[in-house]
Amino acid sequence: MAFSVVLHPAFLLAVLSLRASRSEVLEEPLPLTPEIHKVSFQLKLQEVNLEWTVPALTHEELNMIFQIEISRLNISNTIWVENYSTTVKREEAVRWNWTSDIPLECVKHFIRIRALVDDTKSLPQSSWGNWSSWKEVNAKVSVEPDKSLIFPKDKVLEEGSNVTICLMYGQNVYNVSCKLQDEPIHGEQLDSHVSLLKLNNVVFLSDTGTNINCQATKGPKRIFGTVLFVSKVLEEPKNVSCETRDFKTLDCSWEPGVDTTLTWRKQRFQNYTLCESFSKRCEVSNYRNSYTWQITEGSQEMYNFTLTAENQLRKRSVNINFNLTHRVHPKAPQDVTLKIIGATKANMTWKVHSHGNNYTLLCQVKLQYGEVIHEHNVSVHMSANYLFSDLDPDTKYKAFVRCASANHFWKWSDWTQKEFSTPETAPSQALDVWRQVWSENGRRIVTLFWKPLLKSQANGKIISYNIVVENEAKPTESEHYCVWAPALSTNLSLDLQPYKIRITANNSMGASPESLMVLSNDSGHEEVKEKTIKGIKDAFNISWEPVSGDTMGYVVDWCAHSQDQRCDLQWKNLGPNTTSTTITSDDFKPGVRYNFRIFERSVEHKARLVEKQRGYTQELAPLVNPKVEIPYSTPNSFVLRWPDYDSDFQAGFIKGYLVYVKSKEMQCNQPWERTLLPDNSVLCKYDINGSETKTLTVENLQPESLYEFFVTPYTSAGPGPNETFTKVTTPDARSHMLLQIILPMTLCVLLSIIVCYWKSQWVKEKCYPDIPNPYKSSILSLIKSKKNPHLIMNVKDCIPDVLEVINKAEGSKTQCVGSGKLHIEDVPTKPPIVPTEKDSSGPVPCIFFENFTYDQSAFDSGSHGLIPGPLKDTAHQLGLLAPPNKFQNVLKNDYMKPLVESPTEETSLIYVSQLASPMCGDKDTLATEPPVPVHGSEYKRQMVVPGSLASPSLKEDNSLTSTVLLGQGEQ
């Protein structure tokens, strides 16, 4: 009993001490030391795999933190420390991987580990546990003394990453240098036979790889190296979308991004996998940007897809979820038809693919012609139609239709297109017409212009234009003209009567409404004022005053090409209340004058010119200078003159002219401006203000001096072009005075010569006529006035100097011969008897005498004249009346030609010129010696024959010598 009493307190004491000891243990748990079971590595990936356990684990699982330390070359060279948190289970190994930044073949690595409990189920641990023992990681690569190795071999990596190249070379190899492509690489020496080349942020150069070549400068010079296969960075798929067109398939598509494929099979194209979370299905796509997912009928409406892109280096994923009924992309409408209704309507019908009676589609209808588009929406279950109205005739249209889900819009279907054309109809709009009128040879030339109708107005192809011209004075008579398209103008020649002109446009279906134009008597002859306007960049602001109150409107016309032969008339119609407008045109050019005319159109369709305006959008300096001439000059001045300009072709309004005159002896008087030139000559400038003055007298000059002048016009934009000066020399003062004297004298002499030449015929007739006319002679007028013919000429008072035998007594006919010596042997012994009035058969005298109106030289030349009157036949022969001792025988028988008796008895004088040729015989048979007149005689021979005698039938080429026929009473 006592023993138990003693034992019980001792037991209690032991229990209490044990409890206290356990309490201390719970307050500070014993440290846990990991135990490394396995260290392995993958050289291709440069990866170290570590596996360990935690012995004496008091719980089934605890959250612990492990600290891993890695050293390189030796255990003191720590290169990596990492804390790794995980849940440790009893009797289960913990695994961890580490990737080395340098190839594992080059150096040895050492690894150890320690742990720290981090769990609420266990008492907190204040410090790390003990380290495990070191584990060595060694690839055990050996290098022969004369060789070199490089790691890694043909490494694949992404663009922008870092890589370290390791060189291992034998003990006989030194000073190794390397190049990346052609660029040198500088490395660091790890030990005596290991060096590292660090490349940061490598770039993609080619899908065939980037070369690294190395060579030792000492030892074997064999080249060795490796290839880096740099890949593009794998991108996440973009714009992932899935839709259905028939509720049987889902068409999913995406943008894959850049291609990461490498050659030599180092890396194939990234593959894409589509996984659906609700159905737990995964499908690998055979295409890089799309996949068709088969829908299980009635399976589900909601879908949750994950699309994963993967290559050798990494993975990229993207997620998409949707309701199937919200991703409906209908197919294009089908069976589209169009029915034309008249020229302005068309009905279109179409069908859609069925999705059930409860499914409604919204269809969009589009009508297009040119750039104009009209759109309309239509709700459709199975089929639909739409009526197009207000169409233009003779127009090609394109009709389109597409559909989309009406409840949850996702995408429109593709368009279905149909083309159609509306038929033609008659033009609906009257032509916009205008005219130009001018006079020519007492008639009016009218040029009609019209603008082509718009397509919407023509309603078809315009074939021709009909023109009806009606004379208002004769309304029943009209002329019809046809102008074939595409002409837009024609010319008419009309008289000055008023006319009505009607013009219509015609297509295959009819004519347009007519356009009426009335020409009054004064059309084309209006005289109105003209004012100058100033344009702006591409326009003219034109305004005018209204003329009358009954106007129908105004017309402004102009030529679009003022400086061309082709006017290209343009016009603009304005309302009756308009008195201003802005004319704009892309054809307006600087430096071109444009002439505008404003016409008032009355309610009778008559156009009256009310105003003219002219101007430039921008004035320029003149382009040419005038041609200057000097019509007159003196020793102290000269006159400059130039012709008028054609104002319509000027680059601006001529404000005046600048005249420049220069000379070394020039004196610039007011208002001339003086400038001294570098060559010491003086330049004088004169400003002619105004374009009307075209002459200028330059005064105060020196005689016999050289001057140079230059004339240029100027506008508001400046003067004309610079040109060379024209030289002129002033004349000598004395020669100028001499010219003033000689010129009037020369004119007087020339005038006298002209007057004498003009009156030469009159002077000749009065002073020395070729053949005297006895009836115009003043001597005959004296004879007739006194009625006594014997005052002038009497046979018995006249003693001739030379006689020629005219008739032989024994001959049967009387012969009368011209000039030549007398033959004495043929002279009769008795003078012949001149017949009386009662007896006309007797002989008459033929007497030669000298006439003082002829000179000797004419007779000696043998010239002859014709007897001015005819000779008639006579039965008797002519004899000679002269003393016998004066005769000479100089006439031969064969030189005679018979003379016949005149049947009349009137007495008259007939002169026969001494220039006459012989009446008979050959001229060549005459005596070679001419008759010799008595010394001192200045008279020519002349024969006087009675007027009652004439030669028998004289030919045109026969004539007598100068002969005077005397009447019977004058013997």
PDB file of N, CA and C in Angstrom, residues 201-274:
ATOM      1  N   ASN A 201      18.506  38.924 -78.327  1.00  0.00           N
ATOM      2  CA  ASN A 201      17.466  39.444 -79.242  1.00  0.00           C
ATOM      3  C   ASN A 201      17.769  39.063 -80.694  1.00  0.00           C
ATOM      4  N   VAL A 202      17.866  37.796 -80.924  1.00  0.00           N
ATOM      5  CA  VAL A 202      18.183  37.312 -82.268  1.00  0.00           C
ATOM      6  C   VAL A 202      17.031  37.652 -83.212  1.00  0.00           C
ATOM      7  N   VAL A 203      17.356  37.893 -84.485  1.00  0.00           N
ATOM      8  CA  VAL A 203      16.355  38.300 -85.487  1.00  0.00           C
ATOM      9  C   VAL A 203      16.188  37.194 -86.510  1.00  0.00           C
ATOM     10  N   PHE A 204      15.029  37.240 -87.141  1.00  0.00           N
ATOM     11  CA  PHE A 204      14.731  36.298 -88.211  1.00  0.00           C
ATOM     12  C   PHE A 204      15.370  36.805 -89.500  1.00  0.00           C
ATOM     13  N   LEU A 205      16.260  35.992 -90.058  1.00  0.00           N
ATOM     14  CA  LEU A 205      16.898  36.354 -91.323  1.00  0.00           C
ATOM     15  C   LEU A 205      16.367  35.538 -92.479  1.00  0.00           C
ATOM     16  N   SER A 206      16.157  34.258 -92.254  1.00  0.00           N
ATOM     17  CA  SER A 206      15.691  33.392 -93.323  1.00  0.00           C
ATOM     18  C   SER A 206      15.096  32.137 -92.703  1.00  0.00           C
ATOM     19  N   ASP A 207      14.131  31.548 -93.399  1.00  0.00           N
ATOM     20  CA  ASP A 207      13.558  30.306 -92.878  1.00  0.00           C
ATOM     21  C   ASP A 207      14.509  29.126 -93.049  1.00  0.00           C
ATOM     22  N   THR A 208      15.643  29.354 -93.723  1.00  0.00           N
ATOM     23  CA  THR A 208      16.645  28.285 -93.857  1.00  0.00           C
ATOM     24  C   THR A 208      17.677  28.327 -92.743  1.00  0.00           C
ATOM     25  N   GLY A 209      17.599  29.324 -91.839  1.00  0.00           N
ATOM     26  CA  GLY A 209      18.489  29.374 -90.696  1.00  0.00           C
ATOM     27  C   GLY A 209      19.567  30.424 -90.835  1.00  0.00           C
ATOM     28  N   THR A 210      20.263  30.640 -89.695  1.00  0.00           N
ATOM     29  CA  THR A 210      21.362  31.610 -89.622  1.00  0.00           C
ATOM     30  C   THR A 210      22.643  30.859 -89.271  1.00  0.00           C
ATOM     31  N   ASN A 211      23.687  31.070 -90.050  1.00  0.00           N
ATOM     32  CA  ASN A 211      24.938  30.313 -89.880  1.00  0.00           C
ATOM     33  C   ASN A 211      25.879  31.004 -88.901  1.00  0.00           C
ATOM     34  N   ILE A 212      26.552  30.141 -88.056  1.00  0.00           N
ATOM     35  CA  ILE A 212      27.650  30.590 -87.183  1.00  0.00           C
ATOM     36  C   ILE A 212      28.869  29.748 -87.538  1.00  0.00           C
ATOM     37  N   ASN A 213      29.919  30.398 -88.011  1.00  0.00           N
ATOM     38  CA  ASN A 213      31.142  29.706 -88.429  1.00  0.00           C
ATOM     39  C   ASN A 213      32.306  30.158 -87.548  1.00  0.00           C
ATOM     40  N   CYS A 214      33.137  29.170 -87.132  1.00  0.00           N
ATOM     41  CA  CYS A 214      34.270  29.447 -86.249  1.00  0.00           C
ATOM     42  C   CYS A 214      35.538  28.822 -86.827  1.00  0.00           C
ATOM     43  N   GLN A 215      36.684  29.418 -86.434  1.00  0.00           N
ATOM     44  CA  GLN A 215      37.987  28.920 -86.896  1.00  0.00           C
ATOM     45  C   GLN A 215      39.062  29.372 -85.916  1.00  0.00           C
ATOM     46  N   ALA A 216      40.013  28.445 -85.636  1.00  0.00           N
ATOM     47  CA  ALA A 216      41.113  28.750 -84.717  1.00  0.00           C
ATOM     48  C   ALA A 216      42.251  29.386 -85.485  1.00  0.00           C
ATOM     49  N   THR A 217      42.873  30.378 -84.863  1.00  0.00           N
ATOM     50  CA  THR A 217      44.029  31.012 -85.495  1.00  0.00           C
ATOM     51  C   THR A 217      45.315  30.259 -85.184  1.00  0.00           C
ATOM     52  N   LYS A 218      45.307  29.458 -84.129  1.00  0.00           N
ATOM     53  CA  LYS A 218      46.453  28.640 -83.773  1.00  0.00           C
ATOM     54  C   LYS A 218      45.978  27.211 -83.653  1.00  0.00           C
ATOM     55  N   GLY A 219      46.759  26.326 -84.164  1.00  0.00           N
ATOM     56  CA  GLY A 219      46.369  24.936 -84.170  1.00  0.00           C
ATOM     57  C   GLY A 219      45.683  24.588 -85.479  1.00  0.00           C
ATOM     58  N   PRO A 220      44.937  23.531 -85.537  1.00  0.00           N
ATOM     59  CA  PRO A 220      44.220  23.135 -86.760  1.00  0.00           C
ATOM     60  C   PRO A 220      43.243  24.230 -87.173  1.00  0.00           C
ATOM     61  N   LYS A 221      43.270  24.564 -88.453  1.00  0.00           N
ATOM     62  CA  LYS A 221      42.455  25.680 -88.953  1.00  0.00           C
ATOM     63  C   LYS A 221      41.174  25.191 -89.610  1.00  0.00           C
ATOM     64  N   ARG A 222      40.666  24.087 -89.133  1.00  0.00           N
ATOM     65  CA  ARG A 222      39.428  23.564 -89.691  1.00  0.00           C
ATOM     66  C   ARG A 222      38.253  24.438 -89.242  1.00  0.00           C
ATOM     67  N   ILE A 223      37.366  24.717 -90.195  1.00  0.00           N
ATOM     68  CA  ILE A 223      36.180  25.541 -89.897  1.00  0.00           C
ATOM     69  C   ILE A 223      35.100  24.643 -89.321  1.00  0.00           C
ATOM     70  N   PHE A 224      34.505  25.089 -88.252  1.00  0.00           N
ATOM     71  CA  PHE A 224      33.390  24.369 -87.655  1.00  0.00           C
ATOM     72  C   PHE A 224      32.333  25.393 -87.271  1.00  0.00           C
ATOM     73  N   GLY A 225      31.121  24.912 -86.998  1.00  0.00           N
ATOM     74  CA  GLY A 225      30.049  25.846 -86.667  1.00  0.00           C
ATOM     75  C   GLY A 225      28.734  25.165 -86.443  1.00  0.00           C
ATOM     76  N   THR A 226      27.632  25.970 -86.426  1.00  0.00           N
ATOM     77  CA  THR A 226      26.273  25.481 -86.204  1.00  0.00           C
ATOM     78  C   THR A 226      25.301  26.393 -86.922  1.00  0.00           C
ATOM     79  N   VAL A 227      24.028  25.979 -86.909  1.00  0.00           N
ATOM     80  CA  VAL A 227      22.968  26.760 -87.542  1.00  0.00           C
ATOM     81  C   VAL A 227      21.907  27.062 -86.511  1.00  0.00           C
ATOM     82  N   LEU A 228      21.519  28.333 -86.435  1.00  0.00           N
ATOM     83  CA  LEU A 228      20.411  28.738 -85.573  1.00  0.00           C
ATOM     84  C   LEU A 228      19.160  28.891 -86.441  1.00  0.00           C
ATOM     85  N   PHE A 229      18.125  28.150 -86.128  1.00  0.00           N
ATOM     86  CA  PHE A 229      16.853  28.257 -86.844  1.00  0.00           C
ATOM     87  C   PHE A 229      15.945  29.175 -86.044  1.00  0.00           C
ATOM     88  N   VAL A 230      15.888  30.422 -86.502  1.00  0.00           N
ATOM     89  CA  VAL A 230      15.105  31.448 -85.807  1.00  0.00           C
ATOM     90  C   VAL A 230      13.716  31.468 -86.418  1.00  0.00           C
ATOM     91  N   SER A 231      12.721  31.254 -85.613  1.00  0.00           N
ATOM     92  CA  SER A 231      11.332  31.204 -86.061  1.00  0.00           C
ATOM     93  C   SER A 231      10.632  32.515 -85.738  1.00  0.00           C
ATOM     94  N   LYS A 232       9.626  32.851 -86.581  1.00  0.00           N
ATOM     95  CA  LYS A 232       8.746  33.959 -86.239  1.00  0.00           C
ATOM     96  C   LYS A 232       7.970  33.596 -84.982  1.00  0.00           C
ATOM     97  N   VAL A 233       7.581  34.600 -84.227  1.00  0.00           N
ATOM     98  CA  VAL A 233       6.853  34.358 -82.981  1.00  0.00           C
ATOM     99  C   VAL A 233       5.433  33.934 -83.310  1.00  0.00           C
ATOM    100  N   LEU A 234       5.002  32.851 -82.730  1.00  0.00           N
ATOM    101  CA  LEU A 234       3.642  32.365 -82.937  1.00  0.00           C
ATOM    102  C   LEU A 234       2.644  33.373 -82.383  1.00  0.00           C
ATOM    103  N   GLU A 235       1.644  33.737 -83.209  1.00  0.00           N
ATOM    104  CA  GLU A 235       0.657  34.737 -82.807  1.00  0.00           C
ATOM    105  C   GLU A 235      -0.643  34.061 -82.403  1.00  0.00           C
ATOM    106  N   GLU A 236      -1.368  34.755 -81.609  1.00  0.00           N
ATOM    107  CA  GLU A 236      -2.700  34.291 -81.205  1.00  0.00           C
ATOM    108  C   GLU A 236      -3.663  34.473 -82.373  1.00  0.00           C
ATOM    109  N   PRO A 237      -4.530  33.483 -82.670  1.00  0.00           N
ATOM    110  CA  PRO A 237      -5.504  33.641 -83.763  1.00  0.00           C
ATOM    111  C   PRO A 237      -6.399  34.855 -83.512  1.00  0.00           C
ATOM    112  N   LYS A 238      -6.692  35.573 -84.583  1.00  0.00           N
ATOM    113  CA  LYS A 238      -7.490  36.800 -84.474  1.00  0.00           C
ATOM    114  C   LYS A 238      -8.790  36.642 -85.259  1.00  0.00           C
ATOM    115  N   ASN A 239      -9.804  37.445 -84.852  1.00  0.00           N
ATOM    116  CA  ASN A 239     -11.100  37.518 -85.538  1.00  0.00           C
ATOM    117  C   ASN A 239     -11.706  36.124 -85.735  1.00  0.00           C
ATOM    118  N   VAL A 240     -11.733  35.370 -84.657  1.00  0.00           N
ATOM    119  CA  VAL A 240     -12.344  34.045 -84.720  1.00  0.00           C
ATOM    120  C   VAL A 240     -13.856  34.216 -84.802  1.00  0.00           C
ATOM    121  N   SER A 241     -14.480  33.522 -85.753  1.00  0.00           N
ATOM    122  CA  SER A 241     -15.915  33.658 -85.956  1.00  0.00           C
ATOM    123  C   SER A 241     -16.481  32.326 -86.428  1.00  0.00           C
ATOM    124  N   CYS A 242     -17.693  32.028 -85.966  1.00  0.00           N
ATOM    125  CA  CYS A 242     -18.405  30.832 -86.400  1.00  0.00           C
ATOM    126  C   CYS A 242     -19.828  31.217 -86.772  1.00  0.00           C
ATOM    127  N   GLU A 243     -20.341  30.660 -87.872  1.00  0.00           N
ATOM    128  CA  GLU A 243     -21.685  30.952 -88.340  1.00  0.00           C
ATOM    129  C   GLU A 243     -22.222  29.751 -89.099  1.00  0.00           C
ATOM    130  N   THR A 244     -23.551  29.730 -89.220  1.00  0.00           N
ATOM    131  CA  THR A 244     -24.205  28.655 -89.969  1.00  0.00           C
ATOM    132  C   THR A 244     -25.028  29.249 -91.096  1.00  0.00           C
ATOM    133  N   ARG A 245     -25.151  28.505 -92.190  1.00  0.00           N
ATOM    134  CA  ARG A 245     -25.937  28.940 -93.338  1.00  0.00           C
ATOM    135  C   ARG A 245     -27.162  28.055 -93.542  1.00  0.00           C
ATOM    136  N   ASP A 246     -27.115  26.840 -92.894  1.00  0.00           N
ATOM    137  CA  ASP A 246     -28.219  25.902 -93.091  1.00  0.00           C
ATOM    138  C   ASP A 246     -28.569  25.116 -91.841  1.00  0.00           C
ATOM    139  N   PHE A 247     -28.027  25.477 -90.681  1.00  0.00           N
ATOM    140  CA  PHE A 247     -28.224  24.799 -89.406  1.00  0.00           C
ATOM    141  C   PHE A 247     -27.734  23.349 -89.449  1.00  0.00           C
ATOM    142  N   LYS A 248     -26.865  23.031 -90.348  1.00  0.00           N
ATOM    143  CA  LYS A 248     -26.283  21.700 -90.423  1.00  0.00           C
ATOM    144  C   LYS A 248     -24.779  21.732 -90.159  1.00  0.00           C
ATOM    145  N   THR A 249     -24.157  22.822 -90.481  1.00  0.00           N
ATOM    146  CA  THR A 249     -22.718  22.966 -90.257  1.00  0.00           C
ATOM    147  C   THR A 249     -22.433  24.333 -89.678  1.00  0.00           C
ATOM    148  N   LEU A 250     -21.333  24.404 -88.952  1.00  0.00           N
ATOM    149  CA  LEU A 250     -20.800  25.670 -88.463  1.00  0.00           C
ATOM    150  C   LEU A 250     -19.498  25.943 -89.205  1.00  0.00           C
ATOM    151  N   ASP A 251     -19.444  27.079 -89.865  1.00  0.00           N
ATOM    152  CA  ASP A 251     -18.236  27.475 -90.582  1.00  0.00           C
ATOM    153  C   ASP A 251     -17.449  28.433 -89.698  1.00  0.00           C
ATOM    154  N   CYS A 252     -16.334  27.927 -89.167  1.00  0.00           N
ATOM    155  CA  CYS A 252     -15.490  28.743 -88.304  1.00  0.00           C
ATOM    156  C   CYS A 252     -14.273  29.220 -89.089  1.00  0.00           C
ATOM    157  N   SER A 253     -13.893  30.444 -88.887  1.00  0.00           N
ATOM    158  CA  SER A 253     -12.743  31.031 -89.596  1.00  0.00           C
ATOM    159  C   SER A 253     -11.991  31.945 -88.653  1.00  0.00           C
ATOM    160  N   TRP A 254     -10.738  32.181 -88.968  1.00  0.00           N
ATOM    161  CA  TRP A 254      -9.882  33.045 -88.161  1.00  0.00           C
ATOM    162  C   TRP A 254      -8.700  33.524 -89.005  1.00  0.00           C
ATOM    163  N   GLU A 255      -7.994  34.488 -88.442  1.00  0.00           N
ATOM    164  CA  GLU A 255      -6.772  34.977 -89.077  1.00  0.00           C
ATOM    165  C   GLU A 255      -5.595  34.331 -88.362  1.00  0.00           C
ATOM    166  N   PRO A 256      -4.768  33.535 -89.051  1.00  0.00           N
ATOM    167  CA  PRO A 256      -3.737  32.756 -88.372  1.00  0.00           C
ATOM    168  C   PRO A 256      -2.522  33.570 -87.960  1.00  0.00           C
ATOM    169  N   GLY A 257      -2.296  34.691 -88.501  1.00  0.00           N
ATOM    170  CA  GLY A 257      -1.088  35.444 -88.194  1.00  0.00           C
ATOM    171  C   GLY A 257       0.078  34.985 -89.049  1.00  0.00           C
ATOM    172  N   VAL A 258       1.311  35.294 -88.580  1.00  0.00           N
ATOM    173  CA  VAL A 258       2.493  35.020 -89.404  1.00  0.00           C
ATOM    174  C   VAL A 258       2.772  33.518 -89.430  1.00  0.00           C
ATOM    175  N   ASP A 259       3.397  33.099 -90.504  1.00  0.00           N
ATOM    176  CA  ASP A 259       3.780  31.700 -90.669  1.00  0.00           C
ATOM    177  C   ASP A 259       5.101  31.452 -89.940  1.00  0.00           C
ATOM    178  N   THR A 260       5.114  30.419 -89.080  1.00  0.00           N
ATOM    179  CA  THR A 260       6.336  30.112 -88.318  1.00  0.00           C
ATOM    180  C   THR A 260       7.063  28.892 -88.869  1.00  0.00           C
ATOM    181  N   THR A 261       6.753  28.497 -90.073  1.00  0.00           N
ATOM    182  CA  THR A 261       7.360  27.303 -90.656  1.00  0.00           C
ATOM    183  C   THR A 261       8.846  27.519 -90.906  1.00  0.00           C
ATOM    184  N   LEU A 262       9.655  26.489 -90.625  1.00  0.00           N
ATOM    185  CA  LEU A 262      11.079  26.495 -90.914  1.00  0.00           C
ATOM    186  C   LEU A 262      11.401  25.326 -91.831  1.00  0.00           C
ATOM    187  N   THR A 263      12.429  25.532 -92.670  1.00  0.00           N
ATOM    188  CA  THR A 263      12.811  24.467 -93.605  1.00  0.00           C
ATOM    189  C   THR A 263      13.597  23.372 -92.893  1.00  0.00           C
ATOM    190  N   TRP A 264      13.983  22.391 -93.665  1.00  0.00           N
ATOM    191  CA  TRP A 264      14.730  21.226 -93.173  1.00  0.00           C
ATOM    192  C   TRP A 264      13.953  20.484 -92.086  1.00  0.00           C
ATOM    193  N   ARG A 265      12.608  20.684 -92.142  1.00  0.00           N
ATOM    194  CA  ARG A 265      11.725  20.004 -91.200  1.00  0.00           C
ATOM    195  C   ARG A 265      12.028  20.324 -89.745  1.00  0.00           C
ATOM    196  N   LYS A 266      12.633  21.423 -89.540  1.00  0.00           N
ATOM    197  CA  LYS A 266      12.934  21.830 -88.181  1.00  0.00           C
ATOM    198  C   LYS A 266      11.668  22.257 -87.446  1.00  0.00           C
ATOM    199  N   GLN A 267      10.756  22.861 -88.196  1.00  0.00           N
ATOM    200  CA  GLN A 267       9.484  23.246 -87.586  1.00  0.00           C
ATOM    201  C   GLN A 267       8.437  23.355 -88.686  1.00  0.00           C
ATOM    202  N   ARG A 268       7.384  22.587 -88.547  1.00  0.00           N
ATOM    203  CA  ARG A 268       6.301  22.654 -89.497  1.00  0.00           C
ATOM    204  C   ARG A 268       5.374  23.811 -89.142  1.00  0.00           C
ATOM    205  N   PHE A 269       4.393  23.991 -90.081  1.00  0.00           N
ATOM    206  CA  PHE A 269       3.439  25.078 -89.840  1.00  0.00           C
ATOM    207  C   PHE A 269       2.653  24.780 -88.578  1.00  0.00           C
ATOM    208  N   GLN A 270       2.316  25.874 -87.872  1.00  0.00           N
ATOM    209  CA  GLN A 270       1.561  25.682 -86.640  1.00  0.00           C
ATOM    210  C   GLN A 270       0.226  25.009 -86.945  1.00  0.00           C
ATOM    211  N   ASN A 271      -0.197  24.129 -86.049  1.00  0.00           N
ATOM    212  CA  ASN A 271      -1.487  23.470 -86.235  1.00  0.00           C
ATOM    213  C   ASN A 271      -2.524  24.115 -85.321  1.00  0.00           C
ATOM    214  N   TYR A 272      -3.794  23.938 -85.713  1.00  0.00           N
ATOM    215  CA  TYR A 272      -4.898  24.566 -84.988  1.00  0.00           C
ATOM    216  C   TYR A 272      -5.877  23.486 -84.563  1.00  0.00           C
ATOM    217  N   THR A 273      -6.271  23.584 -83.316  1.00  0.00           N
ATOM    218  CA  THR A 273      -7.205  22.628 -82.727  1.00  0.00           C
ATOM    219  C   THR A 273      -8.408  23.382 -82.181  1.00  0.00           C
ATOM    220  N   LEU A 274      -9.627  22.884 -82.541  1.00  0.00           N
ATOM    221  CA  LEU A 274     -10.868  23.507 -82.102  1.00  0.00           C
ATOM    222  C   LEU A 274     -11.558  22.551 -81.125  1.00  0.00           C
TER     223      LEU A 274
END
